[in-house]
mmCIF file of C-alpha atoms in Angstrom:
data_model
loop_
_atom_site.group_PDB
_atom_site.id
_atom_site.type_symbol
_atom_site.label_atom_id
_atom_site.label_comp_id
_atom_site.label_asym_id
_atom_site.label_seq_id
_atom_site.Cartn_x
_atom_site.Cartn_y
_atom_site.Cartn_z
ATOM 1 C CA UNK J 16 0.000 0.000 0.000
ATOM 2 C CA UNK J 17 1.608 3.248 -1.159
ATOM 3 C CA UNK J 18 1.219 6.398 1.251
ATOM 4 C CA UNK J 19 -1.052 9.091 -0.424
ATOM 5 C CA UNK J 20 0.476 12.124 -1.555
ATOM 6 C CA UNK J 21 0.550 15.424 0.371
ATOM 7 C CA UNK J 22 2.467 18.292 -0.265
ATOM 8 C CA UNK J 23 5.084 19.682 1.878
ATOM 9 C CA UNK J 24 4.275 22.412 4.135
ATOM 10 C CA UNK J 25 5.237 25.893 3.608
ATOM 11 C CA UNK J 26 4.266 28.926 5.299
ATOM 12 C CA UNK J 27 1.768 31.289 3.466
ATOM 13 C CA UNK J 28 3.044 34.397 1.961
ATOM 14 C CA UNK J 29 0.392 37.299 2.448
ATOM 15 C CA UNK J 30 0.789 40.796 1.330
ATOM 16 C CA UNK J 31 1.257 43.763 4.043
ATOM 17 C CA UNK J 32 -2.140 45.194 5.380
ATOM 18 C CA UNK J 33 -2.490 48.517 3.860
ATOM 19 C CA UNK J 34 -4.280 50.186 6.607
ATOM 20 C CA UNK J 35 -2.376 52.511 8.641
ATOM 21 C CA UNK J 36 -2.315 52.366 12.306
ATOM 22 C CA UNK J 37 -4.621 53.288 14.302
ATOM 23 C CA UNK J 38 -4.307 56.405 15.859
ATOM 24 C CA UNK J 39 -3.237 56.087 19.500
ATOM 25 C CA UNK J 40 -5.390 58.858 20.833
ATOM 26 C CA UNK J 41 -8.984 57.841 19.938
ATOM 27 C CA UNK J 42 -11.124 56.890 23.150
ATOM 28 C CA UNK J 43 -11.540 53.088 22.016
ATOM 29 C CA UNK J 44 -8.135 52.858 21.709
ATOM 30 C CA UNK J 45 -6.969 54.693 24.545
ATOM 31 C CA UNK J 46 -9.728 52.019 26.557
ATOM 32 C CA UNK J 47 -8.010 49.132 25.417
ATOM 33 C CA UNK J 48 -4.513 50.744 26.559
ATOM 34 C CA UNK J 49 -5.903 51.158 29.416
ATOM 35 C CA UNK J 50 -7.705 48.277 30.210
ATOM 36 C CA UNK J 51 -4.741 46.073 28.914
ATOM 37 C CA UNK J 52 -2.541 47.220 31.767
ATOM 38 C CA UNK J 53 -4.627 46.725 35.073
ATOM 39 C CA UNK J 54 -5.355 43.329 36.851
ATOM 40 C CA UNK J 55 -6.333 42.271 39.942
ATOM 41 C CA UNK J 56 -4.201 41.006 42.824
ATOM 42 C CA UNK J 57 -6.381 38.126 43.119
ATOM 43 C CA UNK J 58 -5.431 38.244 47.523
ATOM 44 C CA UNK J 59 -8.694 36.971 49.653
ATOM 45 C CA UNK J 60 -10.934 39.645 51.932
ATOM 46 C CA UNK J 61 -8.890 39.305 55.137
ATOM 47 C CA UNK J 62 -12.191 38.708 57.242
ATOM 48 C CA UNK J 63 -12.019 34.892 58.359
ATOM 49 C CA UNK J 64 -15.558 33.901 58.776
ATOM 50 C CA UNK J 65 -17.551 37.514 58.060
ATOM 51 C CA UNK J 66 -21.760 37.069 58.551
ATOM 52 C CA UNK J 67 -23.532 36.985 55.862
ATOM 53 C CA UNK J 68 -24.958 40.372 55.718
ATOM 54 C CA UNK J 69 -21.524 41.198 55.609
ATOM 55 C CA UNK J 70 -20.320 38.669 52.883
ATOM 56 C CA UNK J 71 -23.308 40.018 50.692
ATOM 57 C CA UNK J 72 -22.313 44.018 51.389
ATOM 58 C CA UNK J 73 -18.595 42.996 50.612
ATOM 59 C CA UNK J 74 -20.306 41.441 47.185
ATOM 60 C CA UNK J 75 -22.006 44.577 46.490
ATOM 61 C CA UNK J 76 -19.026 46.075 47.009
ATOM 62 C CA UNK J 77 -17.043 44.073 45.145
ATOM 63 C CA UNK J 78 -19.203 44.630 42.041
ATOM 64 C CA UNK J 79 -19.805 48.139 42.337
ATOM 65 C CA UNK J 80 -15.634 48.463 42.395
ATOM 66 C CA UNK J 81 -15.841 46.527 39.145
ATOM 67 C CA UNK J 82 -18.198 49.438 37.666
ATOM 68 C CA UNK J 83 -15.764 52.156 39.210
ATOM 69 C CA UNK J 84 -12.993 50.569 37.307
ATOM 70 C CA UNK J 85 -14.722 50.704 33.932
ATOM 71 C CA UNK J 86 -16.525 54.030 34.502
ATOM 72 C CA UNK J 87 -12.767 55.832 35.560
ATOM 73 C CA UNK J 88 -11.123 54.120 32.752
ATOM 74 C CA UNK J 89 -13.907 55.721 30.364
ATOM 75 C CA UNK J 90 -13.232 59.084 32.096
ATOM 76 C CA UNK J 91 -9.203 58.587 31.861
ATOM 77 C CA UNK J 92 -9.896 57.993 28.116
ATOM 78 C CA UNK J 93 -11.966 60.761 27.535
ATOM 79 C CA UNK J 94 -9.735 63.166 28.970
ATOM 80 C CA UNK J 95 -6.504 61.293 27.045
ATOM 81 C CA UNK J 96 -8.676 61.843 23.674
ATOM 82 C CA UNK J 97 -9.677 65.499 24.537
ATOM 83 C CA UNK J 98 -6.335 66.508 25.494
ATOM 84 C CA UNK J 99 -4.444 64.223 22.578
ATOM 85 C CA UNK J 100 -7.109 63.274 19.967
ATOM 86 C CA UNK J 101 -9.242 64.902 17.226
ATOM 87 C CA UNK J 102 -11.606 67.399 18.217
ATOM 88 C CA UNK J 103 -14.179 64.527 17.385
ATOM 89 C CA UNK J 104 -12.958 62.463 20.176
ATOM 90 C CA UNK J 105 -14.123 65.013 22.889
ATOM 91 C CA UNK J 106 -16.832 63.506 24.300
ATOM 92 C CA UNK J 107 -17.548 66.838 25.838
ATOM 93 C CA UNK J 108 -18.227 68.887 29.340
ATOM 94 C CA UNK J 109 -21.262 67.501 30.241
ATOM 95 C CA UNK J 110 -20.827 63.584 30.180
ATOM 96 C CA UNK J 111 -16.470 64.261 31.730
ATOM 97 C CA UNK J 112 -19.091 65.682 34.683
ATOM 98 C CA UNK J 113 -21.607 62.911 34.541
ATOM 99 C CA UNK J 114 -18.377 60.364 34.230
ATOM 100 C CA UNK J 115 -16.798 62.005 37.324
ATOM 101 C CA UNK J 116 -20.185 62.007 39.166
ATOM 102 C CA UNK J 117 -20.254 58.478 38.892
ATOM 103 C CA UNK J 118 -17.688 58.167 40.010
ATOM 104 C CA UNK J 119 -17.758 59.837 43.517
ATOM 105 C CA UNK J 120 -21.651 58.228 43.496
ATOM 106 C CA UNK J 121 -19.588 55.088 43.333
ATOM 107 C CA UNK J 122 -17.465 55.500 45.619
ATOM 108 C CA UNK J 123 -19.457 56.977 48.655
ATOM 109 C CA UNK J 124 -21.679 53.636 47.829
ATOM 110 C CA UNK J 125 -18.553 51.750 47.968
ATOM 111 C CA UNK J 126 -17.607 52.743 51.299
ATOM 112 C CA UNK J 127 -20.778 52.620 52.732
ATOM 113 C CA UNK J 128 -20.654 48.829 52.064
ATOM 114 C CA UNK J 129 -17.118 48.307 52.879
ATOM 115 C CA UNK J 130 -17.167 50.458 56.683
ATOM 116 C CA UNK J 131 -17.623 47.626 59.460
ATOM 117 C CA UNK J 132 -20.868 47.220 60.838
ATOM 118 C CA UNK J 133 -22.255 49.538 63.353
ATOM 119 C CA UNK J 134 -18.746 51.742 62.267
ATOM 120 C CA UNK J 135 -20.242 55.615 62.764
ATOM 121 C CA UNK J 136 -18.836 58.095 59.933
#
């Protein structure tokens, strides 16, 4: 029984893309720069056995830091792509203002959920 034929491998030759590159300083570029560079530290809550009102605040928490994360990247980017970009990039005054409101709204929820229970202010 003869082995069928198949030809040997070679790599395939492809022409260069012809788009340019993208410009650095657009805001969904500037996210992905961003985003590309941050990670978590992956290190447990130190609590050792917290109640469960507490392990469902530090949950709430915990996803409302995600939302901070994305919402102050989107503000970093914004301000990147006003300050860098094409005039078309500025998202303008009013959302930067909603983006930083959201921000501190975050935040102040945030720490609500994080304080110890029965902590005072």
């Amino acid at each position: 029984m003869t082995a069928p034929y198949s030809p040997a491998p070679h790599s395939i030759q492809e022409p260069p893309a012809d788009d340019p590159a993208p410009d650095p300083n657009t805001l969904t570029q500037l996210l992905r720069s961003i985003g590309a560079g941050a990670a978590a530290d992956g290190q447990p809550w130190p609590e050792r056995h917290p109640l469960r009102s507490r392990q469902i605040a530090l949950a709430d928490a915990d996803c409302a830091l995600a939302g901070q994360r994305v919402v102050q990247e989107l503000l970093l980017a914004a301000e990147r792509a006003r300050q860098n970009g094409d005039p078309d990039q500025d998202v303008g005054d009013r959302v930067m203002e909603g983006l930083a409101m959201a921000c501190l709204a975050l935040n102040v929820f945030i720490q609500e959920r994080v304080r110890p229970l029965g902590a005072g202010a």
